Amino acid sequence: MCFNLLEVKLSNIVYDYIEDYLRSIIPKSEGLMEDMEAFARENNVPIVQPEVAKFLSFIIKSNNAKNILEIGTAIGYSAILMHNAA
């Protein structure tokens, strides 16, 4: 696969095609998390992106974290995400 770097936009720190791929393999949220994502979208509340949420869950599970401190929260999305992962 060959890409012309002048035609590929950067989205923060990764290329758009990488971000698109990552998001395509992450399962969609359900229940409360899905409702919170919709609320955040509708009310312009910043929450972690799906790939960041998956990474946080991975880190928490792989380290068997039992105590997590989150400082600063908007609607508590990442706090609930981390609680569910622990």
XYZ file of N, CA and C in Angstrom:
258
model
N 0.841 -1.163 0.000
C 0.000 0.000 0.000
C 0.894 1.235 0.000
N 0.659 2.138 -0.914
C 1.493 3.327 -1.039
C 0.622 4.569 -0.872
N 1.103 5.524 -0.095
C 0.355 6.746 0.147
C 1.222 7.944 -0.202
N 0.615 8.914 -0.822
C 1.276 10.177 -1.078
C 1.120 11.022 0.178
N 2.212 11.305 0.865
C 2.150 12.021 2.131
C 1.568 13.418 1.992
N 1.605 13.985 0.803
C 1.027 15.305 0.614
C -0.493 15.249 0.561
N -1.052 14.068 0.254
C -2.503 13.927 0.145
C -3.148 13.428 1.437
N -2.355 12.927 2.370
C -2.891 12.371 3.612
C -2.819 13.436 4.699
N -3.977 13.762 5.276
C -4.016 14.745 6.358
C -3.644 14.078 7.673
N -3.005 14.821 8.527
C -2.735 14.313 9.872
C -3.878 14.701 10.797
N -4.336 13.751 11.574
C -5.362 14.002 12.581
C -4.672 13.876 13.926
N -4.250 14.977 14.475
C -3.473 15.023 15.705
C -2.133 14.326 15.502
N -1.980 13.061 15.938
C -0.668 12.422 15.847
C -0.636 11.212 14.925
N -1.770 10.830 14.356
C -1.774 9.691 13.431
C -2.451 10.089 12.123
N -2.145 9.351 11.076
C -2.791 9.595 9.793
C -4.261 9.207 9.864
N -5.078 9.881 9.071
C -6.516 9.610 9.064
C -6.825 8.153 8.745
N -6.091 7.543 7.813
C -6.393 6.163 7.440
C -6.114 5.204 8.592
N -5.154 5.523 9.446
C -4.882 4.682 10.622
C -6.004 4.861 11.639
N -6.396 6.089 11.865
C -7.497 6.368 12.787
C -8.785 5.694 12.311
N -9.064 5.767 11.018
C -10.258 5.119 10.464
C -10.218 3.617 10.682
N -9.049 3.013 10.471
C -8.917 1.568 10.676
C -9.151 1.203 12.140
N -8.501 1.916 13.047
C -8.670 1.626 14.474
C -10.131 1.728 14.888
N -10.795 2.770 14.431
C -12.203 2.945 14.802
C -13.091 1.877 14.173
N -12.684 1.329 13.035
C -13.503 0.296 12.387
C -13.446 -1.039 13.121
N -12.401 -1.279 13.912
C -12.285 -2.566 14.609
C -12.711 -2.492 16.075
N -13.025 -1.302 16.561
C -13.471 -1.142 17.947
C -14.989 -1.313 17.979
N -15.482 -2.239 18.814
C -16.939 -2.437 18.896
C -17.647 -1.163 19.364
N -18.854 -0.969 18.870
C -19.652 0.191 19.272
C -20.083 0.045 20.725
N -20.193 1.158 21.408
C -20.642 1.161 22.802
C -22.122 0.819 22.868
N -22.521 0.321 24.043
C -23.925 -0.014 24.264
C -24.381 0.548 25.600
N -25.677 0.620 25.780
C -26.253 1.001 27.064
C -25.871 2.395 27.510
N -25.480 2.487 28.776
C -25.153 3.777 29.380
C -24.048 4.505 28.620
N -23.006 3.781 28.222
C -21.886 4.432 27.535
C -22.346 5.025 26.198
N -23.186 4.312 25.487
C -23.725 4.817 24.222
C -24.563 6.079 24.469
N -25.378 6.055 25.524
C -26.194 7.225 25.869
C -25.318 8.420 26.232
N -24.249 8.173 26.977
C -23.348 9.261 27.368
C -22.628 9.842 26.153
N -22.243 8.984 25.207
C -21.595 9.459 23.984
C -22.546 10.346 23.187
N -23.807 9.935 23.089
C -24.802 10.736 22.370
C -25.008 12.084 23.065
N -25.111 12.064 24.391
C -25.268 13.304 25.156
C -24.076 14.228 24.922
N -22.882 13.663 24.954
C -21.666 14.459 24.753
C -21.653 15.091 23.366
N -22.022 14.314 22.349
C -22.072 14.844 20.977
C -23.075 15.990 20.874
N -24.282 15.763 21.410
C -25.360 16.752 21.292
C -25.070 18.039 22.065
N -24.302 17.931 23.141
C -24.053 19.084 24.012
C -22.612 19.583 23.970
N -21.857 19.128 22.980
C -20.464 19.549 22.806
C -19.626 19.366 24.064
N -19.812 18.222 24.721
C -19.033 17.889 25.913
C -17.850 17.028 25.468
N -16.631 17.423 25.789
C -15.478 16.619 25.369
C -15.359 15.327 26.182
N -15.240 14.210 25.474
C -14.974 12.915 26.108
C -13.851 12.243 25.327
N -13.268 11.201 25.908
C -12.173 10.511 25.229
C -12.682 9.859 23.948
N -11.811 9.799 22.950
C -12.143 9.168 21.681
C -12.144 7.646 21.840
N -12.819 6.919 20.937
C -12.927 5.462 21.073
C -11.590 4.739 21.195
N -10.595 5.165 20.421
C -9.300 4.482 20.481
C -8.591 4.755 21.813
N -8.789 5.939 22.369
C -8.221 6.265 23.678
C -8.931 5.467 24.767
N -10.243 5.349 24.659
C -11.021 4.566 25.625
C -10.562 3.113 25.629
N -10.348 2.554 24.453
C -9.890 1.165 24.350
C -8.496 1.019 24.954
N -7.621 1.987 24.707
C -6.267 1.950 25.255
C -6.293 2.049 26.780
N -7.104 2.956 27.323
C -7.230 3.074 28.777
C -7.706 1.758 29.389
N -8.710 1.149 28.777
C -9.223 -0.136 29.271
C -8.136 -1.195 29.251
N -7.366 -1.226 28.183
C -6.277 -2.201 28.060
C -5.245 -2.010 29.170
N -4.829 -0.770 29.395
C -3.827 -0.480 30.427
C -4.343 -0.874 31.808
N -5.577 -0.538 32.099
C -6.165 -0.851 33.407
C -6.259 -2.357 33.610
N -6.742 -3.066 32.600
C -6.877 -4.524 32.717
C -5.518 -5.210 32.798
N -4.572 -4.773 31.983
C -3.266 -5.443 31.962
C -2.470 -5.206 33.243
N -2.755 -4.106 33.938
C -2.079 -3.822 35.206
C -2.898 -4.250 36.418
N -4.062 -4.830 36.155
C -4.947 -5.287 37.227
C -5.209 -4.167 38.241
N -5.440 -2.961 37.721
C -5.644 -1.785 38.578
C -6.920 -1.919 39.395
N -6.818 -1.607 40.657
C -7.982 -1.640 41.545
C -8.325 -0.247 42.067
N -7.351 0.638 42.093
C -7.567 2.015 42.542
C -7.226 2.963 41.402
N -8.171 3.826 41.069
C -7.979 4.771 39.972
C -8.445 6.135 40.453
N -7.637 7.153 40.220
C -8.003 8.518 40.586
C -8.094 9.342 39.312
N -9.270 9.873 39.059
C -9.440 10.774 37.926
C -9.670 12.168 38.479
N -8.861 13.101 38.050
C -8.988 14.484 38.510
C -9.568 15.301 37.367
N -10.717 15.865 37.606
C -11.389 16.639 36.574
C -12.242 15.742 35.704
N -13.508 16.027 35.673
C -14.411 15.220 34.864
C -15.525 16.111 34.334
N -15.965 15.831 33.146
C -17.063 16.602 32.560
C -18.388 15.928 32.919
N -18.644 14.776 32.297
C -19.878 14.043 32.594
C -19.584 12.678 33.209
N -18.312 12.410 33.485
C -17.941 11.156 34.132
C -17.766 9.983 33.194
N -17.688 10.255 31.898
C -17.582 9.182 30.905
C -16.338 8.328 31.128
N -15.183 8.947 31.212
C -13.953 8.161 31.374
C -13.878 7.516 32.751
N -14.477 8.144 33.770
C -14.507 7.533 35.105
C -15.301 6.230 35.071
N -16.444 6.241 34.402
C -17.254 5.018 34.282
C -16.530 3.992 33.424
N -15.902 4.455 32.355
C -15.130 3.568 31.490
C -14.040 2.856 32.288
N -13.303 3.609 33.095
C -12.223 3.016 33.886
C -12.771 2.107 34.981
N -13.890 2.474 35.570
C -14.526 1.613 36.571
C -14.913 0.273 35.945
N -15.494 0.320 34.760
C -15.904 -0.913 34.076
C -14.709 -1.784 33.708
N -13.571 -1.159 33.444
C -12.371 -1.916 33.060
C -11.681 -2.542 34.261
N -11.829 -1.922 35.430
C -11.137 -2.410 36.639
C -11.783 -3.672 37.182
